[in-house]
Short mmCIF file of C-alpha atoms and ligand atoms in Angstrom, two decimals:
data_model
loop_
_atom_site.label_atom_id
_atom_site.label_comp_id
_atom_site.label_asym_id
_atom_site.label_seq_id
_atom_site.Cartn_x
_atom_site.Cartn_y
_atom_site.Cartn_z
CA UNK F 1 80.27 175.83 83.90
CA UNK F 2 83.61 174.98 82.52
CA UNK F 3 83.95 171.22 82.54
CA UNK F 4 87.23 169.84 84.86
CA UNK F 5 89.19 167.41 84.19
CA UNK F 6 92.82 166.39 85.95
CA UNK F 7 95.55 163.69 85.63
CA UNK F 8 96.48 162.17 89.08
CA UNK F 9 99.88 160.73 89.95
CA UNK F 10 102.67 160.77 92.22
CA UNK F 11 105.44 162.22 91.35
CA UNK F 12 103.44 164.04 88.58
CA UNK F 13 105.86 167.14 87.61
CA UNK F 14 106.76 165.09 84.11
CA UNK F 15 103.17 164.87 83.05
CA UNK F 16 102.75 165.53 79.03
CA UNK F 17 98.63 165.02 79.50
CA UNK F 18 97.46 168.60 80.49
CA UNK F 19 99.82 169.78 77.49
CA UNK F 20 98.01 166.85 75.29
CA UNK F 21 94.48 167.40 76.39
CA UNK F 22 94.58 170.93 75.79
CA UNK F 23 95.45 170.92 72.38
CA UNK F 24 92.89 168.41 72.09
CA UNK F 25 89.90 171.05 73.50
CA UNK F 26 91.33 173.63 71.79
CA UNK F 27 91.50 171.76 68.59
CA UNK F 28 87.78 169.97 69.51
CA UNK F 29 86.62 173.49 70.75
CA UNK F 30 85.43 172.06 74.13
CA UNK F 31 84.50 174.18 76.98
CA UNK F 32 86.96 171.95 79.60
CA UNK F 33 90.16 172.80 82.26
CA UNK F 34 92.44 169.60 82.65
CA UNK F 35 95.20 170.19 85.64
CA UNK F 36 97.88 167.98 87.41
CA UNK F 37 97.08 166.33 90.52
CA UNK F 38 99.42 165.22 92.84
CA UNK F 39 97.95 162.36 94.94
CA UNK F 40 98.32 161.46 98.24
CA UNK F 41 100.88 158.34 99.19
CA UNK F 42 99.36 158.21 102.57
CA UNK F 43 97.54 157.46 104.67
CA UNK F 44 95.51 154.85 103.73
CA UNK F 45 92.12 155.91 101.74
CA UNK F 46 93.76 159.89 100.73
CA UNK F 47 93.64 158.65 97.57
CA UNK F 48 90.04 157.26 97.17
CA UNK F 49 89.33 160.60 99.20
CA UNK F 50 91.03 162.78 96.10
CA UNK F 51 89.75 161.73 93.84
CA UNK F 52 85.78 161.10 95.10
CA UNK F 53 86.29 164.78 95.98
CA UNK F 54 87.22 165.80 92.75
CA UNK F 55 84.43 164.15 91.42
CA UNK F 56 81.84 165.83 93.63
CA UNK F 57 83.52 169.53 93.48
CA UNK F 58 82.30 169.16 89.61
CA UNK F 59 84.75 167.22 87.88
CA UNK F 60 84.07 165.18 84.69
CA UNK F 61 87.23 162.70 84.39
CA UNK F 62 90.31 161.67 85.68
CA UNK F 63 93.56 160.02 84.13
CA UNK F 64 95.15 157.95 86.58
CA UNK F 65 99.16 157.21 86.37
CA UNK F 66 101.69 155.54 88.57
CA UNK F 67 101.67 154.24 91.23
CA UNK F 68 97.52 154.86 91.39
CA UNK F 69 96.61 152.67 88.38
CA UNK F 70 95.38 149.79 90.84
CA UNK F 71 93.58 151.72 93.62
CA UNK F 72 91.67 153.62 90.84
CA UNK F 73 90.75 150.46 89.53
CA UNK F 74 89.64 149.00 93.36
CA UNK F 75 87.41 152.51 94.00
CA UNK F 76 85.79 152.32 90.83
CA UNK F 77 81.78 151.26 91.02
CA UNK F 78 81.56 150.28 87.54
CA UNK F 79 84.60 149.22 85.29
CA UNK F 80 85.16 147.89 81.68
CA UNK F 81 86.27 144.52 80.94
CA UNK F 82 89.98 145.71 79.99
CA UNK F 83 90.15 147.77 82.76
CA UNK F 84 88.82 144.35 85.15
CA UNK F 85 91.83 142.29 82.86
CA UNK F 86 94.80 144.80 83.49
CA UNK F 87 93.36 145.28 87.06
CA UNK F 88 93.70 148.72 86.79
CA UNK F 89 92.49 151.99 85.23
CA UNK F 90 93.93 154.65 83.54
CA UNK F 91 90.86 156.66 83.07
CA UNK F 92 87.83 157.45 85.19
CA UNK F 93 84.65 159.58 84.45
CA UNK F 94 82.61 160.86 86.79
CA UNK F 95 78.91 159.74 86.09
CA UNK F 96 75.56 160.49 88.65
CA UNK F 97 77.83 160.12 91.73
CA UNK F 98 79.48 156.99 90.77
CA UNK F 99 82.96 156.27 89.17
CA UNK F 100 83.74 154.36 86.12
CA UNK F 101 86.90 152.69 85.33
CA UNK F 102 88.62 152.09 81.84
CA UNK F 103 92.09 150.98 80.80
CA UNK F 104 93.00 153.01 77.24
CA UNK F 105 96.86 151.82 77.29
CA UNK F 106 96.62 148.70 75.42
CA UNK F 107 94.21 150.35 72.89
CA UNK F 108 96.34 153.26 72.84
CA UNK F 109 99.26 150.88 71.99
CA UNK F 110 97.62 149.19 69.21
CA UNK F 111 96.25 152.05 67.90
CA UNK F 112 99.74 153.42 67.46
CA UNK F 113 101.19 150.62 65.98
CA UNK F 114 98.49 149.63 63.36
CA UNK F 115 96.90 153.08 62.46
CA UNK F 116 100.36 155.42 63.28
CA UNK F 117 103.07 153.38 62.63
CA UNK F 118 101.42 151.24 59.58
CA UNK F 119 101.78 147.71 61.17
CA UNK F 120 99.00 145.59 61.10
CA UNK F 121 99.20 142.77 63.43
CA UNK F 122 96.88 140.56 62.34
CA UNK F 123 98.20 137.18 61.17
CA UNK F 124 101.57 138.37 62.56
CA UNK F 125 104.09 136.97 65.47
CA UNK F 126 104.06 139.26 68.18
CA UNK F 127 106.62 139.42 71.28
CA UNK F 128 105.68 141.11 74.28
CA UNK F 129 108.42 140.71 77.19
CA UNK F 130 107.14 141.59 80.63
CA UNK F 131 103.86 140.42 82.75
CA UNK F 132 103.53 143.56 85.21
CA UNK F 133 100.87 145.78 84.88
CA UNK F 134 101.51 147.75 81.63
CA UNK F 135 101.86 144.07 79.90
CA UNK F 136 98.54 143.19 81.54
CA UNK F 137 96.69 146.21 79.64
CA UNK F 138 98.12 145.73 76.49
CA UNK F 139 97.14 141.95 76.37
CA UNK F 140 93.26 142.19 75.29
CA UNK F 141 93.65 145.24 72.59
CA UNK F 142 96.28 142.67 71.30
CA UNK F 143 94.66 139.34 70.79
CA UNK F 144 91.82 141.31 69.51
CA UNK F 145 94.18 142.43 66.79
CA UNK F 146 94.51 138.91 65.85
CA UNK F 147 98.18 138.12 65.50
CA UNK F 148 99.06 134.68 64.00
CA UNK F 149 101.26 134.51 67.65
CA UNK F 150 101.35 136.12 70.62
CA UNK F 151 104.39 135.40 73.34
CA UNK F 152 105.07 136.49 76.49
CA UNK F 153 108.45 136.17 77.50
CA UNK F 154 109.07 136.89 81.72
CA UNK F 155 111.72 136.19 84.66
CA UNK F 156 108.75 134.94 86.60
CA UNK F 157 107.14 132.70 84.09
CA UNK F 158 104.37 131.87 86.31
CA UNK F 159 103.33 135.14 86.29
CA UNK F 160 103.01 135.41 82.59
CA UNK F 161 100.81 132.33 82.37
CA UNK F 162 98.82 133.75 84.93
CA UNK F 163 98.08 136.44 82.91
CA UNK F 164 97.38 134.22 80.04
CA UNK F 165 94.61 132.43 82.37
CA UNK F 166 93.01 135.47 83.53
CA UNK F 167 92.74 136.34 80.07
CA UNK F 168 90.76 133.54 78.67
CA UNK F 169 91.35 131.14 75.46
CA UNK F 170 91.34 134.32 73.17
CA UNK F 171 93.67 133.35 70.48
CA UNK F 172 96.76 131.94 69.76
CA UNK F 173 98.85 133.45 73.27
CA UNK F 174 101.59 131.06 75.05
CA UNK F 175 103.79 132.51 77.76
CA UNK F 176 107.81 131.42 77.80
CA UNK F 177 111.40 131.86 79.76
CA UNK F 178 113.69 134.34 77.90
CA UNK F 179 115.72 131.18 77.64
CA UNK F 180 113.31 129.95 75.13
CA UNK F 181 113.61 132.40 72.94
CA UNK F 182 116.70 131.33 71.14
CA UNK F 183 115.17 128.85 69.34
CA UNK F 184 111.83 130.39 68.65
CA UNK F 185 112.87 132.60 65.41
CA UNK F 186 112.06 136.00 64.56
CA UNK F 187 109.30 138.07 65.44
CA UNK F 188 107.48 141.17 63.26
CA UNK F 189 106.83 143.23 66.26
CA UNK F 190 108.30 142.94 69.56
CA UNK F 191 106.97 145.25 72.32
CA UNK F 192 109.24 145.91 75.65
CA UNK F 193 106.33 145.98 78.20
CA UNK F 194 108.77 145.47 80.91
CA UNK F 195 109.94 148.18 83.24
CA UNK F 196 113.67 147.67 82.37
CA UNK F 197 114.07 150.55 81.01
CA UNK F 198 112.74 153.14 83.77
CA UNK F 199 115.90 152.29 85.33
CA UNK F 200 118.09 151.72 81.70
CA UNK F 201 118.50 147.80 82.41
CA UNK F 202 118.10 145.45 79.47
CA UNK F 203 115.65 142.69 79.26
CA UNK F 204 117.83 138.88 78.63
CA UNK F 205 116.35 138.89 75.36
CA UNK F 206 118.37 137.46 72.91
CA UNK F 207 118.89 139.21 69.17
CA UNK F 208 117.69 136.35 67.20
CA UNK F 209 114.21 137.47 68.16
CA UNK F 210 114.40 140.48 66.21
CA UNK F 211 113.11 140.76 62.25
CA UNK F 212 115.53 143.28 60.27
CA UNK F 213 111.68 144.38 58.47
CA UNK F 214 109.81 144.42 61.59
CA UNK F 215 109.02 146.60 64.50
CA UNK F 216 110.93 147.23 68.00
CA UNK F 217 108.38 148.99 70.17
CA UNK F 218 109.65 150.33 73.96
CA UNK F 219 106.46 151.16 76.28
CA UNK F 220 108.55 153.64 78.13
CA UNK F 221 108.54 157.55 76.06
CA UNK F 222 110.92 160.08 76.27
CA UNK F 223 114.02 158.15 77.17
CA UNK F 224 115.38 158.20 73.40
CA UNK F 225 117.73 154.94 72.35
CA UNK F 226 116.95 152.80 75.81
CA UNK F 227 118.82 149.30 75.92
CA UNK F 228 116.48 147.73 74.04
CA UNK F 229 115.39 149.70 71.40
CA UNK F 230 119.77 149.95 70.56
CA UNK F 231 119.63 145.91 70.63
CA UNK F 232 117.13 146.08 67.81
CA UNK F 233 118.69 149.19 66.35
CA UNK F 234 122.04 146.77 66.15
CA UNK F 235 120.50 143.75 65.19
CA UNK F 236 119.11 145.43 61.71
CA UNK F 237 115.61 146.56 62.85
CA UNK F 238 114.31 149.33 60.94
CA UNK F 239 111.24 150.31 62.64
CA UNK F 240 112.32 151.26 66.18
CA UNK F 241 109.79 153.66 68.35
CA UNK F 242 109.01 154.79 71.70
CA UNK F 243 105.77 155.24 73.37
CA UNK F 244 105.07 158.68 72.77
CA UNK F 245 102.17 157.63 70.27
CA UNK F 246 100.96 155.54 72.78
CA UNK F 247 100.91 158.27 75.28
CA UNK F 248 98.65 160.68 72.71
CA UNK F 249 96.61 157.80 71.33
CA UNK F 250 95.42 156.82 74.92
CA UNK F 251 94.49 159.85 75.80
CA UNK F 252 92.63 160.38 72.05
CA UNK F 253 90.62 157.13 73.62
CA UNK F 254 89.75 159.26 76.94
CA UNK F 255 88.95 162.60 75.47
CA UNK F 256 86.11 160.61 73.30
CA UNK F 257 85.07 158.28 75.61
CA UNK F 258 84.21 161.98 78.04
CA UNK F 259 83.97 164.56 75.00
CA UNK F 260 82.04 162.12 72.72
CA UNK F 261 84.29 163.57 70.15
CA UNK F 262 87.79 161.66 69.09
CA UNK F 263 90.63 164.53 68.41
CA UNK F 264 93.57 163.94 65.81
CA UNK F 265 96.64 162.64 66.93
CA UNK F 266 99.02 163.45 64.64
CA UNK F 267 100.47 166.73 65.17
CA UNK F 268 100.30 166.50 68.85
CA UNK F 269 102.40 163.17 67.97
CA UNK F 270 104.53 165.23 66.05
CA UNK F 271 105.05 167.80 68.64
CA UNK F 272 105.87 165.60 71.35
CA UNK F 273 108.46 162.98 69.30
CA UNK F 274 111.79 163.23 70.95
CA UNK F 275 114.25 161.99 68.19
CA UNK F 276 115.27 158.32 69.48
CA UNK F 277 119.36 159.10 68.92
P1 ATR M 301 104.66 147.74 85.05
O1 ATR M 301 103.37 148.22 85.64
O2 ATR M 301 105.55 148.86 84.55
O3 ATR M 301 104.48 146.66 84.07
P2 ATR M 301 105.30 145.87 87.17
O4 ATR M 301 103.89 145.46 87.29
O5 ATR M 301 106.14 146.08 88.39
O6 ATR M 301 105.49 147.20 86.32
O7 ATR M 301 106.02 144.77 86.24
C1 ATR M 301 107.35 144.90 85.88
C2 ATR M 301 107.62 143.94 84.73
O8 ATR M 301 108.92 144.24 84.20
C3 ATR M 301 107.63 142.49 85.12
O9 ATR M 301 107.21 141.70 84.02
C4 ATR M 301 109.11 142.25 85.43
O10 ATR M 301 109.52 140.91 85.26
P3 ATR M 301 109.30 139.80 86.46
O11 ATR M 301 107.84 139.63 86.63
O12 ATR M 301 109.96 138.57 85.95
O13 ATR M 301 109.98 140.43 87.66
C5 ATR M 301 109.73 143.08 84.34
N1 ATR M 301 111.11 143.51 84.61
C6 ATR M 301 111.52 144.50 85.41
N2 ATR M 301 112.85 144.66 85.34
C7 ATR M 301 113.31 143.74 84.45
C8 ATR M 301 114.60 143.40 83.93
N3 ATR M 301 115.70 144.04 84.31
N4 ATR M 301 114.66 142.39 83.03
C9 ATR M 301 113.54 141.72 82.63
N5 ATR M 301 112.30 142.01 83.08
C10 ATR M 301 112.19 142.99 83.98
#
């Protein structure tokens, strides 16, 4: 039988991942269907019910997005260590009747920056602004990088060191007030992990932070020159992207970690880039 596969969300109508998974099967050859779920915002449980049901009808794997991440995370019987850090999953696979939970964002990220954009962090100072839930995913794939720095700049500082504690001593990672930032130099990369941009507000992050050779990186895809990535774009920065690599490299992570096979990411990349202005 045809292996299934499915995205879940809510709304789900933008989804690019049935579009990106299929050229990845067809590309892989792999006898597999991956549809568009919309889940259920109520009652309490529908969710859990979804997707349990999806997994006994047959199905192989799941991709979880907003606003799901965390209950997919809380149903899971099993779940990887960055998935158990970020509290949440973006991928489950269906395995002798019990659900497993991983978190490919942050790997997905870092992927894209080192291998697709040609920035490798290690020994580098790295900004990430924001301490929600897409910050919390990207934190592990990035200390593992091993960048000389890593700073988290958020409103609610207490909730970045938070993160920072749940985290572990794994490196050279210090959370700070936007405030701070004036007088901390210039970074190489600096990654908007906030959700500013979903509704086209800026971050208070000052342009001092920016490096005229480094890298602006917005977590958000799709939404060409957002606040942040014009800030950089006007304070010199050359390398300005979006998270549409992110987007293809995540799901490169999920289609191996099912398939046992890791698709190419470039021309899907390529077919999905939305210029940025
Ligand atoms: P996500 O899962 O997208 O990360 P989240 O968990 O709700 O969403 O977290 C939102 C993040 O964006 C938080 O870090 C939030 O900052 P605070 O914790 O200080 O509230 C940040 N954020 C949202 N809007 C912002 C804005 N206009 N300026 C700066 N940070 C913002």
């Amino acid at each position: 039988m045809t292996d299934q596969y499915a995205v879940i969300g809510n709304p789900i109508g933008h989804t690019k991942s049935p579009l990106i998974h299929g050229l990845f099967a067809e590309a892989m050859k792999q006898d597999m269907t991956y549809t568009a779920l919309v889940g259920p915002l109520e009652p309490v449980g529908a969710f859990a019910e979804v997707v349990r049901a999806f997994g006994v009808s047959g199905g192989k794997g799941m991709n979880v997005t907003a606003p799901f991440k965390l209950e997919a995370f809380a149903i899971a019987d099993e779940r990887s260590e960055r998935a158990s850090l970020a509290r949440a999953a973006n991928a489950l696979k269906f395995e002798d009747g019990r659900i497993v939970a991983e978190n490919f964002d942050g790997i997905g990220l870092v992927r894209d920056i080192e291998v697709n954009l040609g920035v490798p962090l290690e020994g580098q100072r790295v900004l990430m602004l924001g301490a929600g839930g897409a910050a919390r995913g990207a934190l592990l794939p990035f200390l593992a990088a091993r960048p000389a720095e890593f700073v988290i700049a958020n409103r609610d500082i207490a909730k970045a060191n938070a993160l920072i504690a749940d985290a572990g001593a794994r490196g050279s990672v210090r959370a700070c007030a936007y405030g701070d930032l004036e007088t901390m130099g210039h970074f190489e990369l600096v990654v908007n992990a906030t959700s500013a941009s979903l509704t086209g507000d800026l971050p208070p992050v000052p342009p001092t932070v920016f490096s005229p050779e480094g890298t602006a990186y917005e977590l958000a895809y799709g939404k060409r020159l957002t606040p942040f990535l014009r800030l950089a774009r006007n304070a010199g920065v050359r390398g300005i992207a979006d998270g549409v690599g992110m987007l293809v490299e995540q799901a490169a992570e999920a289609f191996a970690w099912w398939r046992g096979v890791r698709p190419r990411t470039r021309a899907v990349i390529d077919r999905l880039t939305v210029p940025l202005d």
